[in-house]
Tab-separated table of C-alpha atoms in Angstrom:
chain	number	residue	atom	x	y	z
H	1	MET	CA	67.776	116.222	35.098
H	2	LYS	CA	71.373	115.904	36.170
H	3	SER	CA	71.018	118.743	38.667
H	4	ILE	CA	67.928	117.087	40.098
H	5	LYS	CA	69.875	113.855	40.628
H	6	ILE	CA	72.704	115.759	42.336
H	7	ALA	CA	70.251	117.599	44.579
H	8	ALA	CA	68.528	114.327	45.419
H	9	GLY	CA	71.888	112.751	46.202
H	10	ILE	CA	72.847	115.609	48.519
H	11	ALA	CA	69.481	115.419	50.270
H	12	LEU	CA	69.856	111.657	50.690
H	13	LEU	CA	73.356	112.099	52.068
H	14	ALA	CA	72.168	114.764	54.502
H	15	LEU	CA	69.286	112.552	55.591
H	16	SER	CA	71.663	109.644	56.070
H	17	PHE	CA	74.008	111.824	58.109
H	18	THR	CA	71.165	113.094	60.267
H	19	SER	CA	69.910	109.544	60.742
H	20	CYS	CA	73.392	108.359	61.809
H	21	LYS	CA	73.705	111.317	64.149
H	22	ASP	CA	70.319	110.599	65.729
H	23	GLU	CA	71.201	106.934	66.076
H	24	LYS	CA	74.497	107.820	67.755
H	25	GLN	CA	72.720	110.095	70.209
H	26	GLU	CA	70.094	107.474	70.953
H	27	LYS	CA	72.803	104.899	71.608
H	28	ALA	CA	74.588	107.339	73.905
H	29	GLN	CA	71.337	108.003	75.754
H	30	ARG	CA	70.742	104.272	76.195
H	31	THR	CA	74.272	103.854	77.567
H	32	ILE	CA	73.704	106.594	80.142
H	33	ASP	CA	70.284	105.234	81.081
H	34	SER	CA	71.828	101.792	81.497
H	35	TYR	CA	74.421	103.257	83.880
H	36	VAL	CA	71.732	105.003	85.938
H	37	THR	CA	69.634	101.834	86.065
H	38	TYR	CA	72.642	99.770	87.170
H	39	VAL	CA	73.379	102.132	90.067
H	40	ASP	CA	69.741	102.057	91.172
H	41	SER	CA	69.656	98.269	90.992
H	42	VAL	CA	72.805	97.977	93.094
H	43	LYS	CA	71.451	100.393	95.687
H	44	ASN	CA	68.271	98.330	95.997
H	45	VAL	CA	70.283	95.346	97.236
H	46	LYS	CA	71.228	95.182	100.912
H	47	ALA	CA	74.892	96.032	101.437
H	48	GLU	CA	75.250	92.895	103.569
H	49	ASP	CA	74.184	90.734	100.603
H	50	LEU	CA	76.836	92.238	98.311
H	51	LYS	CA	79.884	91.712	100.525
H	52	GLU	CA	81.067	88.521	98.864
H	53	ASN	CA	80.618	89.845	95.310
H	54	TRP	CA	81.665	93.439	95.866
H	55	ASN	CA	84.752	93.231	93.630
H	56	ALA	CA	82.591	92.153	90.693
H	57	VAL	CA	80.075	94.931	91.426
H	58	GLU	CA	82.854	97.531	91.453
H	59	ALA	CA	84.367	96.247	88.213
H	60	GLU	CA	80.988	96.400	86.476
H	61	TYR	CA	80.308	99.856	87.870
H	62	ASP	CA	83.680	101.161	86.651
H	63	ARG	CA	82.990	99.798	83.152
H	64	ARG	CA	79.508	101.329	82.931
H	65	ALA	CA	80.650	104.649	84.413
H	66	ALA	CA	83.453	104.935	81.851
H	67	GLU	CA	81.049	104.160	78.989
H	68	ALA	CA	78.498	106.694	80.266
H	69	ASN	CA	81.094	109.455	80.487
H	70	LEU	CA	82.281	108.733	76.950
H	71	ALA	CA	78.684	108.734	75.723
H	72	LEU	CA	78.236	112.347	76.852
H	73	ALA	CA	80.414	113.488	73.938
H	74	ASP	CA	77.829	112.081	71.488
H	75	ILE	CA	74.989	114.166	72.912
H	76	LYS	CA	74.899	117.781	71.765
H	77	ASP	CA	73.003	119.344	74.674
H	78	ASN	CA	74.085	117.031	77.466
H	79	ALA	CA	73.489	119.140	80.590
H	80	ALA	CA	70.588	116.956	81.712
H	81	GLU	CA	72.531	113.741	81.055
H	82	THR	CA	75.555	115.100	82.899
H	83	GLU	CA	73.353	115.811	85.899
H	84	LYS	CA	71.930	112.284	85.762
H	85	ILE	CA	75.441	110.801	85.740
H	86	ASN	CA	76.586	112.999	88.631
H	87	THR	CA	73.510	112.125	90.690
H	88	SER	CA	74.038	108.400	90.145
H	89	LYS	CA	77.731	108.732	90.948
H	90	ALA	CA	76.883	110.398	94.276
H	91	LYS	CA	74.378	107.627	95.048
H	92	TYR	CA	76.960	104.953	94.286
H	93	GLU	CA	79.682	106.603	96.407
H	94	ASP	CA	77.324	106.747	99.400
H	95	PHE	CA	76.458	103.083	98.973
H	96	LYS	CA	80.131	102.191	98.471
H	97	ASN	CA	80.989	103.810	101.800
H	98	GLU	CA	78.286	101.729	103.457
H	99	VAL	CA	79.692	98.513	102.002
H	100	SER	CA	83.268	99.524	102.831
H	101	THR	CA	82.265	99.871	106.470
H	102	LEU	CA	80.956	96.308	106.433
H	103	LEU	CA	84.076	95.019	104.687
H	104	ALA	CA	86.489	96.775	107.049
H	105	PRO	CA	88.221	94.401	109.466
H	106	PRO	CA	87.146	94.771	113.087
H	107	ALA	CA	89.281	97.121	115.137
H	108	ALA	CA	92.025	95.376	117.081
H	109	SER	CA	91.446	94.965	120.809
H	110	PRO	CA	93.572	97.111	123.167
H	111	LYS	CA	95.627	94.009	123.967
H	112	GLN	CA	96.267	93.312	120.283
H	113	GLN	CA	97.126	96.957	119.659
H	114	LEU	CA	99.754	96.699	122.393
H	115	ARG	CA	101.190	93.531	120.849
H	116	ASN	CA	101.282	95.164	117.416
H	117	ALA	CA	103.186	98.124	118.826
H	118	LEU	CA	105.712	95.934	120.628
H	119	PHE	CA	106.410	93.423	117.865
H	120	GLY	CA	104.880	94.647	114.609
H	121	GLU	CA	101.457	94.383	112.999
H	122	GLY	CA	99.974	90.903	113.464
H	123	LYS	CA	103.270	89.296	114.536
H	124	ILE	CA	101.859	88.060	117.842
H	125	GLY	CA	98.285	86.779	117.947
H	126	ASP	CA	96.220	84.830	120.448
H	127	ASP	CA	98.449	81.783	120.006
H	128	MET	CA	101.418	83.744	121.433
H	129	SER	CA	103.713	82.068	118.909
H	130	PHE	CA	107.257	83.410	118.622
H	131	SER	CA	108.334	80.916	115.972
H	132	TRP	CA	109.096	83.783	113.574
H	133	VAL	CA	111.866	84.998	115.923
H	134	ASN	CA	115.244	83.544	114.969
H	135	ALA	CA	118.965	84.067	115.523
H	136	GLN	CA	119.100	86.673	112.778
H	137	ASN	CA	116.284	88.948	113.970
H	138	ILE	CA	116.003	88.401	117.723
H	139	HIS	CA	118.194	91.367	118.625
H	140	SER	CA	116.013	93.739	116.566
H	141	VAL	CA	112.901	92.197	118.174
H	142	TYR	CA	114.236	92.924	121.667
H	143	GLN	CA	115.298	96.380	120.527
H	144	GLN	CA	111.829	97.285	119.240
H	145	PHE	CA	110.186	95.829	122.329
H	146	VAL	CA	112.332	97.676	124.886
H	147	HIS	CA	112.398	100.983	123.005
H	148	THR	CA	108.609	100.924	122.502
H	149	VAL	CA	108.086	100.269	126.216
H	150	GLU	CA	110.510	103.081	127.082
H	151	ASN	CA	108.743	105.564	124.784
H	152	ASN	CA	105.286	104.744	126.155
H	153	LYS	CA	105.976	103.807	129.768
H	154	ASP	CA	104.057	106.761	131.164
H	155	SER	CA	100.847	105.828	129.352
H	156	TYR	CA	100.611	102.126	130.287
H	157	SER	CA	98.041	100.875	132.781
H	158	ARG	CA	98.727	98.141	135.315
H	159	GLU	CA	96.999	95.660	133.006
H	160	ASP	CA	99.271	96.801	130.161
H	161	TRP	CA	102.357	96.167	132.284
H	162	ASP	CA	101.081	92.696	133.175
H	163	GLU	CA	100.669	91.960	129.465
H	164	ILE	CA	104.120	93.407	128.740
H	165	LYS	CA	105.666	91.136	131.392
H	166	LEU	CA	103.881	88.108	129.943
H	167	LEU	CA	105.157	88.904	126.433
H	168	TYR	CA	108.658	89.641	127.701
H	169	GLU	CA	108.862	86.266	129.417
H	170	ALA	CA	107.618	84.527	126.256
H	171	LEU	CA	110.309	86.318	124.229
H	172	ASP	CA	112.922	85.288	126.780
H	173	SER	CA	111.751	81.696	126.458
H	174	ARG	CA	112.213	81.930	122.694
H	175	LYS	CA	115.701	83.323	123.231
H	176	ASN	CA	116.673	80.161	125.115
H	177	THR	CA	115.819	78.187	121.988
H	178	VAL	CA	117.454	80.628	119.599
H	179	GLU	CA	120.723	80.567	121.559
H	180	LYS	CA	121.143	76.967	120.438
H	181	GLU	CA	120.476	77.905	116.799
H	182	GLY	CA	123.444	80.166	116.165
H	183	LEU	CA	122.821	83.397	118.098
H	184	SER	CA	126.012	85.445	117.809
H	185	SER	CA	127.883	86.465	120.942
H	186	GLU	CA	127.655	90.102	119.829
H	187	ASP	CA	123.851	89.996	119.563
H	188	ASN	CA	123.669	88.112	122.845
H	189	ARG	CA	125.663	90.881	124.514
H	190	LYS	CA	123.406	93.596	123.060
H	191	ILE	CA	120.289	91.719	124.178
H	192	ALA	CA	121.723	91.440	127.688
H	193	GLY	CA	122.097	95.231	127.737
H	194	LEU	CA	118.473	95.679	126.707
H	195	LYS	CA	117.322	93.265	129.402
H	196	VAL	CA	119.247	95.237	132.038
H	197	LYS	CA	117.487	98.374	130.807
H	198	PHE	CA	114.029	96.788	130.826
H	199	ALA	CA	113.981	95.191	134.299
H	200	PRO	CA	114.045	98.342	136.500
H	201	MET	CA	111.860	100.229	134.023
H	202	TYR	CA	109.187	97.550	134.367
H	203	THR	CA	109.384	97.381	138.183
H	204	VAL	CA	109.232	101.134	138.785
H	205	ASN	CA	106.555	101.947	136.231
H	206	ARG	CA	104.257	99.054	137.088
H	207	MET	CA	104.323	100.125	140.718
H	208	GLY	CA	103.589	103.671	139.625
H	209	ALA	CA	100.664	102.558	137.468
H	210	LYS	CA	99.209	100.537	140.334
H	211	SER	CA	99.591	103.493	142.695
H	212	GLU	CA	97.778	105.781	140.251
H	213	GLU	CA	94.931	103.296	139.914
H	214	ASN	CA	94.585	103.086	143.699
H	215	LYS	CA	94.364	106.877	143.883
H	216	GLU	CA	91.671	106.929	141.210
H	217	ALA	CA	89.731	104.206	143.017
H	218	LYS	CA	89.674	106.271	146.219
H	219	LYS	CA	88.225	109.349	144.524
């Protein structure tokens, strides 16, 4: 009788273990299916409609993807589930690239690219404000401007040189203000040297650019 009870207990324990194991696998399967369903549901929405909430979509995706990958360990023969996860991941990455293209800022115009090169990214916009230039940094601003022009003088068009002249005059105007705000005599001297370097470089190269354009126009 005792042996029967022991055998029954072992059988019950084994059944319980099997039941727990099956339940764990079923839960893992549901987690993976939920991940696949989420990816499909996201892909069914127009990328344009997700722009404003994309950070939340990504956070939710990352959470579900992590859970799905962990769930694989609870499935004994998980080749099929692994394939499902990889397929959904590929789908999501393709869709993510589509959204990223929409979220990317528009490319800067040639004029803005020139301004960025001469002064730094976004320093000079359409308002042409030089309020960020002060007695402490104006020498380095002139330095970057003149050296950038010198390094690229052979590639500028006539329109580029006209823009460069406009920006140079605006910087000079700012210098007149900065001189009254504590510009050191040493920096003033260095700026004067840069201005002497810039003037003939501008004159010669703008004339050259115009001449090249006239030649091209005649062809």
